[in-house]
Short mmCIF file of N, CA and C in Angstrom, two decimals:
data_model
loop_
_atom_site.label_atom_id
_atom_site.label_comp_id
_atom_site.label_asym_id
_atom_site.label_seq_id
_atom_site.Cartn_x
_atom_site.Cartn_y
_atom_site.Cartn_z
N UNK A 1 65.82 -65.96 28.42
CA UNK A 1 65.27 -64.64 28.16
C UNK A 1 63.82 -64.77 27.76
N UNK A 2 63.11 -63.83 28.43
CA UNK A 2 61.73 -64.12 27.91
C UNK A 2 61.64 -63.12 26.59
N UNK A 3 60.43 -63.79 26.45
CA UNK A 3 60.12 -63.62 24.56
C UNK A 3 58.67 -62.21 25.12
N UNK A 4 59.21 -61.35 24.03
CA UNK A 4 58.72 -60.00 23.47
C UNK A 4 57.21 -59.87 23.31
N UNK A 5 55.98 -59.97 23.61
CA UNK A 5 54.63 -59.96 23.69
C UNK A 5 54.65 -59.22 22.12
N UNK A 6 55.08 -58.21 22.00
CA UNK A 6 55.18 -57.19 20.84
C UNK A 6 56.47 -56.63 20.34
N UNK A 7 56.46 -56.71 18.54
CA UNK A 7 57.85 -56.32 18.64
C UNK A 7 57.71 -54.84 18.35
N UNK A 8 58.86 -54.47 18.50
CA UNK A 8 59.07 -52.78 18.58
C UNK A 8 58.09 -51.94 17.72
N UNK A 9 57.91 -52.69 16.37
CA UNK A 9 57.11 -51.84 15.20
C UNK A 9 55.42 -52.31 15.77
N UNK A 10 55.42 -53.31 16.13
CA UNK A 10 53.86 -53.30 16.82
C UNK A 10 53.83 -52.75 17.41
N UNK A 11 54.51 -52.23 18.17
CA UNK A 11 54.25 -50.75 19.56
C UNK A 11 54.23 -49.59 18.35
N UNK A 12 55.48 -49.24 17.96
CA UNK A 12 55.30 -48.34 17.22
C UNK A 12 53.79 -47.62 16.71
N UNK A 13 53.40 -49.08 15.94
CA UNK A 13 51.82 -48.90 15.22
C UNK A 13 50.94 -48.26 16.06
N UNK A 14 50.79 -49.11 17.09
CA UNK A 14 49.83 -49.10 18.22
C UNK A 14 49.88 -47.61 18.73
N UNK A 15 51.28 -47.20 18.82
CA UNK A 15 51.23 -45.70 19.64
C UNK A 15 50.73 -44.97 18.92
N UNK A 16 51.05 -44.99 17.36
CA UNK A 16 50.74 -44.40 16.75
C UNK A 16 48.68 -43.71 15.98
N UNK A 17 48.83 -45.10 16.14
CA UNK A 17 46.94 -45.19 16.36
C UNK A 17 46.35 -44.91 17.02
N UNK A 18 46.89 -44.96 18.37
CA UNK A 18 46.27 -44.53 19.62
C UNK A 18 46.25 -42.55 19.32
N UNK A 19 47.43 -41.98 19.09
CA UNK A 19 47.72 -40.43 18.68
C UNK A 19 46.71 -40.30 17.76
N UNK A 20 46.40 -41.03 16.81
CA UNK A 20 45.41 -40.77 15.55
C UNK A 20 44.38 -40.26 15.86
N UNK A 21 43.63 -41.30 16.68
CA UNK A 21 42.53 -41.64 17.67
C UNK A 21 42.21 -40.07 19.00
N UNK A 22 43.54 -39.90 19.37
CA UNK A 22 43.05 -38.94 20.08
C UNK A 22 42.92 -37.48 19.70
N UNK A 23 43.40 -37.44 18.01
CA UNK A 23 43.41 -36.74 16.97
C UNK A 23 42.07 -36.51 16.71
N UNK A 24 41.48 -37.65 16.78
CA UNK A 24 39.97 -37.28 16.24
C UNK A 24 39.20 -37.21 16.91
N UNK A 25 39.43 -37.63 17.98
CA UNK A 25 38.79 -37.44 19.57
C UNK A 25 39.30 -36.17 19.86
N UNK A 26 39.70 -35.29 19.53
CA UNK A 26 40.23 -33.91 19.96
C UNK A 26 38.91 -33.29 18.92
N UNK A 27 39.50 -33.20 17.53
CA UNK A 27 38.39 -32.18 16.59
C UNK A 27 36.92 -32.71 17.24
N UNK A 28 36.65 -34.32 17.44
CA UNK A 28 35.08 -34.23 17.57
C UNK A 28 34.57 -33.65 18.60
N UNK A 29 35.57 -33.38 20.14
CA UNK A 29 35.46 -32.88 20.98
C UNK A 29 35.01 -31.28 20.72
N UNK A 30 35.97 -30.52 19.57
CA UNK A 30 35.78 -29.23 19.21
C UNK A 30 34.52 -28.98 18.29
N UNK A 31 34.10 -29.97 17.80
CA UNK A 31 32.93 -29.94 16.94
C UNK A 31 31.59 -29.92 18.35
N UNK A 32 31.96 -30.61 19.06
CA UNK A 32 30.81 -31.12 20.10
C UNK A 32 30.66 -29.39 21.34
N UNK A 33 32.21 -29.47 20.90
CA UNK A 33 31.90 -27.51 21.75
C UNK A 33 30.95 -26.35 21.18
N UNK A 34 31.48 -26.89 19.90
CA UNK A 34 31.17 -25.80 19.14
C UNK A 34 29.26 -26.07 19.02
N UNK A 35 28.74 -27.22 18.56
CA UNK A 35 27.45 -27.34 18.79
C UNK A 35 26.77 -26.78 20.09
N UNK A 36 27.27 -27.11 21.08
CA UNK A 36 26.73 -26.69 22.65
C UNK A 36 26.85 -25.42 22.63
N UNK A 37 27.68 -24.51 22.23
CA UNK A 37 27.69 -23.06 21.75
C UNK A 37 26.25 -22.79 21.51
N UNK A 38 26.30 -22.97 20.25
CA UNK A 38 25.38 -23.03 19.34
C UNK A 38 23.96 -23.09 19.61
N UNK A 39 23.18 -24.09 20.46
CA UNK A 39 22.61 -24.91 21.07
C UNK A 39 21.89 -23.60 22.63
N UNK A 40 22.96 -23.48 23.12
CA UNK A 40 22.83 -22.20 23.88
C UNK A 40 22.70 -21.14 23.88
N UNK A 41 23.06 -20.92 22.74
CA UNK A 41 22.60 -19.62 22.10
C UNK A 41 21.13 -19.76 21.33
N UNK A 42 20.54 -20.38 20.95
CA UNK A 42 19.45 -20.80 20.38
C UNK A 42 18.42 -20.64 21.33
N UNK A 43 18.85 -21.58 22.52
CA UNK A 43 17.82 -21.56 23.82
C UNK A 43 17.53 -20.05 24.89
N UNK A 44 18.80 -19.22 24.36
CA UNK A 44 18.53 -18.33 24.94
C UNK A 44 17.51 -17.65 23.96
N UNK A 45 17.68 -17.63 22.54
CA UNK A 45 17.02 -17.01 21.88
C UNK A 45 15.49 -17.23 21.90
N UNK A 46 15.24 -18.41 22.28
CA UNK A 46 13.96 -19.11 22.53
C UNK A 46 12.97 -18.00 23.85
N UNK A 47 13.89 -18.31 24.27
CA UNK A 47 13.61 -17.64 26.06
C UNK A 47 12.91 -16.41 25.80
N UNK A 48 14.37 -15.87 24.64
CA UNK A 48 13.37 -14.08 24.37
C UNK A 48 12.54 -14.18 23.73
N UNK A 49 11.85 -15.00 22.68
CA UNK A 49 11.30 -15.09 22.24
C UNK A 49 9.81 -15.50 22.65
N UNK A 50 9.41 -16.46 23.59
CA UNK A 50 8.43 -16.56 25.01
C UNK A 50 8.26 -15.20 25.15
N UNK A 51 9.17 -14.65 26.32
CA UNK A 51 9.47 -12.99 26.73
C UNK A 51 8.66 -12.33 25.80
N UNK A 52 9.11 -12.46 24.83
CA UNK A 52 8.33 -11.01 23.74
C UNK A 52 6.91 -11.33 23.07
N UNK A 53 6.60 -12.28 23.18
CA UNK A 53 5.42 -13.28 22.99
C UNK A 53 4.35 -13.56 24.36
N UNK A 54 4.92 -13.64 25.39
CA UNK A 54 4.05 -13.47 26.63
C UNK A 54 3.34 -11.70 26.63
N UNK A 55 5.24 -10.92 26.57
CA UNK A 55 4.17 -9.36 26.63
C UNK A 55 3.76 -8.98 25.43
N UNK A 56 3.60 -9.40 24.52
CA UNK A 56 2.52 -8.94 23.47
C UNK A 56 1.28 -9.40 23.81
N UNK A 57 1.12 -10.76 24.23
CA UNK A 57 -0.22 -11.06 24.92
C UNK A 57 -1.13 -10.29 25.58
N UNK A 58 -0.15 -10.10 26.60
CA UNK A 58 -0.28 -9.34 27.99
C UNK A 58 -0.60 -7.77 27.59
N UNK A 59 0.00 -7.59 26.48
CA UNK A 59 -0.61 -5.91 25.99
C UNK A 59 -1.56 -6.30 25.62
N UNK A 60 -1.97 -7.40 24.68
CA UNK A 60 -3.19 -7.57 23.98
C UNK A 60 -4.56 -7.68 24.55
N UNK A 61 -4.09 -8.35 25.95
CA UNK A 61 -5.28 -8.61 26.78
C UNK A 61 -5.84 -7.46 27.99
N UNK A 62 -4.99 -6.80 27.94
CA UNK A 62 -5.11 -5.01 28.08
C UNK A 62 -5.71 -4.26 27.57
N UNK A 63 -5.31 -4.36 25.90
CA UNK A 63 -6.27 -3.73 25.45
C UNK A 63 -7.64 -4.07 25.30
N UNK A 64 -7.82 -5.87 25.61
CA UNK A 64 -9.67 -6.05 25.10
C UNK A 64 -9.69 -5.44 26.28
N UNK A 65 -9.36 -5.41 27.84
CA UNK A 65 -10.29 -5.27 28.79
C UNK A 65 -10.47 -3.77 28.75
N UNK A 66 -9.35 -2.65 28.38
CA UNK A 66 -9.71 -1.54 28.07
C UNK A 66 -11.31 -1.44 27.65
N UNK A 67 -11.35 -2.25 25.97
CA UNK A 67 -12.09 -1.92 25.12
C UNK A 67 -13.58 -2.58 25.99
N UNK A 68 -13.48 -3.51 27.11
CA UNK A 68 -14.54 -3.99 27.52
C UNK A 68 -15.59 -3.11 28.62
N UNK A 69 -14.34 -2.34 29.15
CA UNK A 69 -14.46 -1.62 30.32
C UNK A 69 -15.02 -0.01 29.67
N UNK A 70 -15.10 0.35 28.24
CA UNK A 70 -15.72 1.54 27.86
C UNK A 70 -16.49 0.73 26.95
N UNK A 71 -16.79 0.05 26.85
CA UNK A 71 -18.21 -0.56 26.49
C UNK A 71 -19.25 -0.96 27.40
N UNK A 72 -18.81 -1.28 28.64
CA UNK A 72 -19.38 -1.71 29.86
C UNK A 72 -20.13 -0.20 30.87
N UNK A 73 -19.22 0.51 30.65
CA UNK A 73 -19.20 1.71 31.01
C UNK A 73 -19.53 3.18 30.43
N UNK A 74 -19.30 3.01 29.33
CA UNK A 74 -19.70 4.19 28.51
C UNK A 74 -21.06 4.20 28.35
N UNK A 75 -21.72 3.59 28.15
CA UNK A 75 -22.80 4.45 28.60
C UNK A 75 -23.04 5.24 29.99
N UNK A 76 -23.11 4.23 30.88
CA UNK A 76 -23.34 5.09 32.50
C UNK A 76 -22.43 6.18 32.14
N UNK A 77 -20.96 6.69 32.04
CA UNK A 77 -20.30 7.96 31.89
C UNK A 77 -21.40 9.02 30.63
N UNK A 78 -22.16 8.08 29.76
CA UNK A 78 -22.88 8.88 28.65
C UNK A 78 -23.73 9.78 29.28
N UNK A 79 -24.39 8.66 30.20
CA UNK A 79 -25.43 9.45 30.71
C UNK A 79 -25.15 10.47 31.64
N UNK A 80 -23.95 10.51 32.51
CA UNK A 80 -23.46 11.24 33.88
C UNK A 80 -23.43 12.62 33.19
N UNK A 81 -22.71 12.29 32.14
CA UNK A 81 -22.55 13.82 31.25
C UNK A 81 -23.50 14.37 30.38
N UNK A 82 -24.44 13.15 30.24
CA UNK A 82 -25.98 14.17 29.54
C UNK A 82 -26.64 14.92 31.23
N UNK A 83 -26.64 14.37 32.17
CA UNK A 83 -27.39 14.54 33.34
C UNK A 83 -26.98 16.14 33.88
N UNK A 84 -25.92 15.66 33.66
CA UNK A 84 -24.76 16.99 33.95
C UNK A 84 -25.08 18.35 33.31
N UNK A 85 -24.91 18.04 32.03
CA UNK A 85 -25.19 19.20 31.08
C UNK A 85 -26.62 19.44 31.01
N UNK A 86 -27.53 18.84 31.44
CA UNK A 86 -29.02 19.07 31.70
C UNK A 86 -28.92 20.25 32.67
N UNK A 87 -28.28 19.92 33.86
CA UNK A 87 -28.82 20.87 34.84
C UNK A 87 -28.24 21.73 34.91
N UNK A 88 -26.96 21.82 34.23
CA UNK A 88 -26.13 23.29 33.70
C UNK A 88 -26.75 23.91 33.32
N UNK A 89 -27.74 23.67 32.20
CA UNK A 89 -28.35 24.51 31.48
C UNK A 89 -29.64 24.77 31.86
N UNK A 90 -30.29 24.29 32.97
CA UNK A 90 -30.89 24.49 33.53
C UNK A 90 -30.90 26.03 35.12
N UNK A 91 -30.03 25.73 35.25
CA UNK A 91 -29.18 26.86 36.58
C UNK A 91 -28.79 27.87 35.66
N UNK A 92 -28.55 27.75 34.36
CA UNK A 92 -28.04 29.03 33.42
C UNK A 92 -29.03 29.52 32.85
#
């Protein structure tokens, strides 16, 4: 008869360790979900955060060129409407 590599309670152990093992390999698995959750939700938050940070820019740089374009311009319109009202009151 051949001889036993392991006796019954060494298997026993062994199975049993191995269950332990995939015990904790299960929660770290749920811990590792739960981070990537987490993680993804963050990056989306990031995203909007760019988003709402690009168009505030983008308003901002709207408004200088507004403010550049009646500085650039307001006079010539100053004058169109002094020129204007000159000869109104001139014909009247």
């Amino acid at each position: 008869m051949e001889e036993q590599w392991y006796s019954n309670k060494d298997l026993f152990e062994q199975i049993t360790a191995i269950q332990n093992d995939f015990k904790d390999l299960r929660v770290e698995m749920k811990e590792t979900r739960a981070i990537i959750r987490q993680y993804n939700g963050l990056r989306e938050e990031l995203g909007q955060v760019k988003k709402d940070i690009a168009d505030m820019q983008s308003k901002n740089k709207g408004k200088k060129m507004l403010s550049e374009a009646i500085r650039l311009w307001g006079g010539w319109l100053f004058a169109f409407i002094t020129v204007v009202l000159m000869l109104v009151e001139k014909i009247i």
